[in-house]
Amino acid sequence: MKKVLLVGGGGREHAIAYAVSKSKQEHELYSLMSKKNPGIAGLCKEYFIDDENNANQVARYAKTLGVDIAIIGPETPLQNGVVDALERVGVSSVGPKQEVAKLEFDKAWTRKFMQEYNIGGLPEFKVFSPGEDEEIRNYINELGDVAVKPAGLTGGKGVKVMGDQLQDIDAAKLYAIELLKNDVVVIEENLKGEEVTLQAFVDGKNLAYAPCVQDHKRADEGDLGPNTGGMGSYNDAGHLLPFMNEEDYEEAKQIMKDVVARVKEETGVGYRGILYGQFILTANGIRVIEFNARFGDPEAMNVLPLLETDFLDVCDAIVNGTLGSLDVRFSNKATVCKYAVPEGYPENPIKDASIQIGDVGDALLFYSGVYKKGGVVYTTGSRAVATVGLADTLFEAEQIAEEGISSIIGPLKHRPDIGKPELIQKRADHMNVLRRTC
Ligand code: AMP
Ligand code: GLY
């Protein structure tokens, strides 16, 4: 009997629990999460509500339970060294050690690493430390159009881009100098194009890639409103997005492969777990926006339901370094994932409001930022629940997801446009214009 510990309690972790629950391996799933996610709780033998970010505490749970393998969902425990702590108590993890998880949590280190090893997809950038106000102003003037990024983790909400959250160059300078008081800041050229997420299982050396997905960061329809953790996402049948070509895909894969090889060379530590590459296809080719050391949320909800290979076999191969000899397959279907979020999200979300989940039809339902009390489901203020439609075509998948989400009642909102033909066409037209101008 294999004992599996899942760390984390969001939609991504519910999708992981779902993938574990489909495994043919005899197993028991345990979960450690900071709030009771009813979806995860329903899939495990036992769950514990505790601080999932405390690395030593997670390791104590793992040791007491005698687990064979831990799967780490979110980034904060990785940043806090949970994989290293688990290794000290003899537990293998699906997740990278702290030393290499910094590919996600230290954007300044990652950019310098990419530069040093000549890894493809690097935008123009410079890193600034507190006190370098004059230098940062000069560099923003030099680039003219920039993205301003705090070096550390910000839950996808600290990055601000000119023309979006920053009105003009003066606003960019003000924001950069404000951030510089407390953090190292990365200034990058403002990349224009279409974003692509590529996620891969990694065993220290080999990578097995999931189909490409596109997330929607903006809160409101038509890509308006503030940035969020992600309002929903889709993939097309096959591994490409509708506006991508094979060449883009090969380049993205090569960049991820180089990162895995070079990070071992640089740190001596093999990267094991999930590597998430966020790319942008521009007029001048593919560029890297960032790497994450975990599945995306919502992107995990697209790819894990498509996984045909037994997920626990994949986890074993990740920790044993045998991914190269495992045939990792995804079914050739499209998915659309839509998040229902509290009204007012992300700035003033309604918290502790009760919601009712009706019949979601053919959609899969994943719980995220909710908790259950006395049989009633309440919002926490974060993204609440997601539905996923899975079908032969994007068109059908979108309808399934949309029908599912309309059965969820409460002070919630979602983006009906995600996965709709009009929005997909807009993306393709945008990419065509960019490619024509290069
Ligand atoms: P991140 O937290 O790095 O994922 O950034 C959040 C969002 O900011 C991304 O999804 C992009 O939409 C945008 N972004 C980040 N870096 C850049 C860049 N160099 N140029 C344009 N947009 C960017
Ligand atoms: N969906 C974006 C992320 O997980 O970082």
Coordinates of N, CA, C and O and ligand atoms in Angstrom, one line a residue, residues 215 217 229 276 292 294 296-299, ligand 2:
D215 N -3.5 30.7 -20.0 CA -4.3 31.3 -18.8 C -4.8 32.7 -19.2 O -4.4 33.3 -20.1
K217 N -5.1 36.1 -17.2 CA -4.7 36.8 -15.9 C -5.7 37.9 -15.5 O -5.9 38.2 -14.3
G229 N -4.7 35.8 -10.0 CA -3.9 34.5 -10.1 C -4.2 33.7 -11.4 O -3.5 32.8 -11.7
Y276 N 7.2 24.7 -14.7 CA 6.1 25.5 -15.4 C 6.9 26.6 -16.1 O 7.5 27.4 -15.5
N292 N 7.9 28.7 -13.0 CA 7.3 28.3 -11.7 C 7.8 26.9 -11.4 O 8.0 26.1 -12.3
R294 N 6.1 24.5 -9.9 CA 4.9 23.7 -9.6 C 4.0 23.8 -10.7 O 4.2 24.5 -11.7
G296 N 0.6 25.1 -12.6 CA -0.1 26.3 -12.6 C -1.5 26.1 -12.0 O -2.0 25.0 -12.0
D297 N -2.0 27.1 -11.4 CA -3.4 27.1 -11.0 C -4.1 28.3 -11.7 O -3.8 29.4 -11.4
P298 N -4.9 28.1 -12.7 CA -5.7 26.9 -13.1 C -5.1 25.8 -14.0 O -5.7 24.8 -14.2
E299 N -3.9 26.0 -14.6 CA -3.5 25.1 -15.7 C -3.4 23.7 -15.3 O -3.5 22.8 -16.2
Ligands
GLY2 N1 -1.8 30.6 -13.5 C1 -0.6 31.2 -13.2 C2 0.2 30.5 -12.1 O1 -0.2 29.4 -11.6 O2 1.3 31.0 -11.8

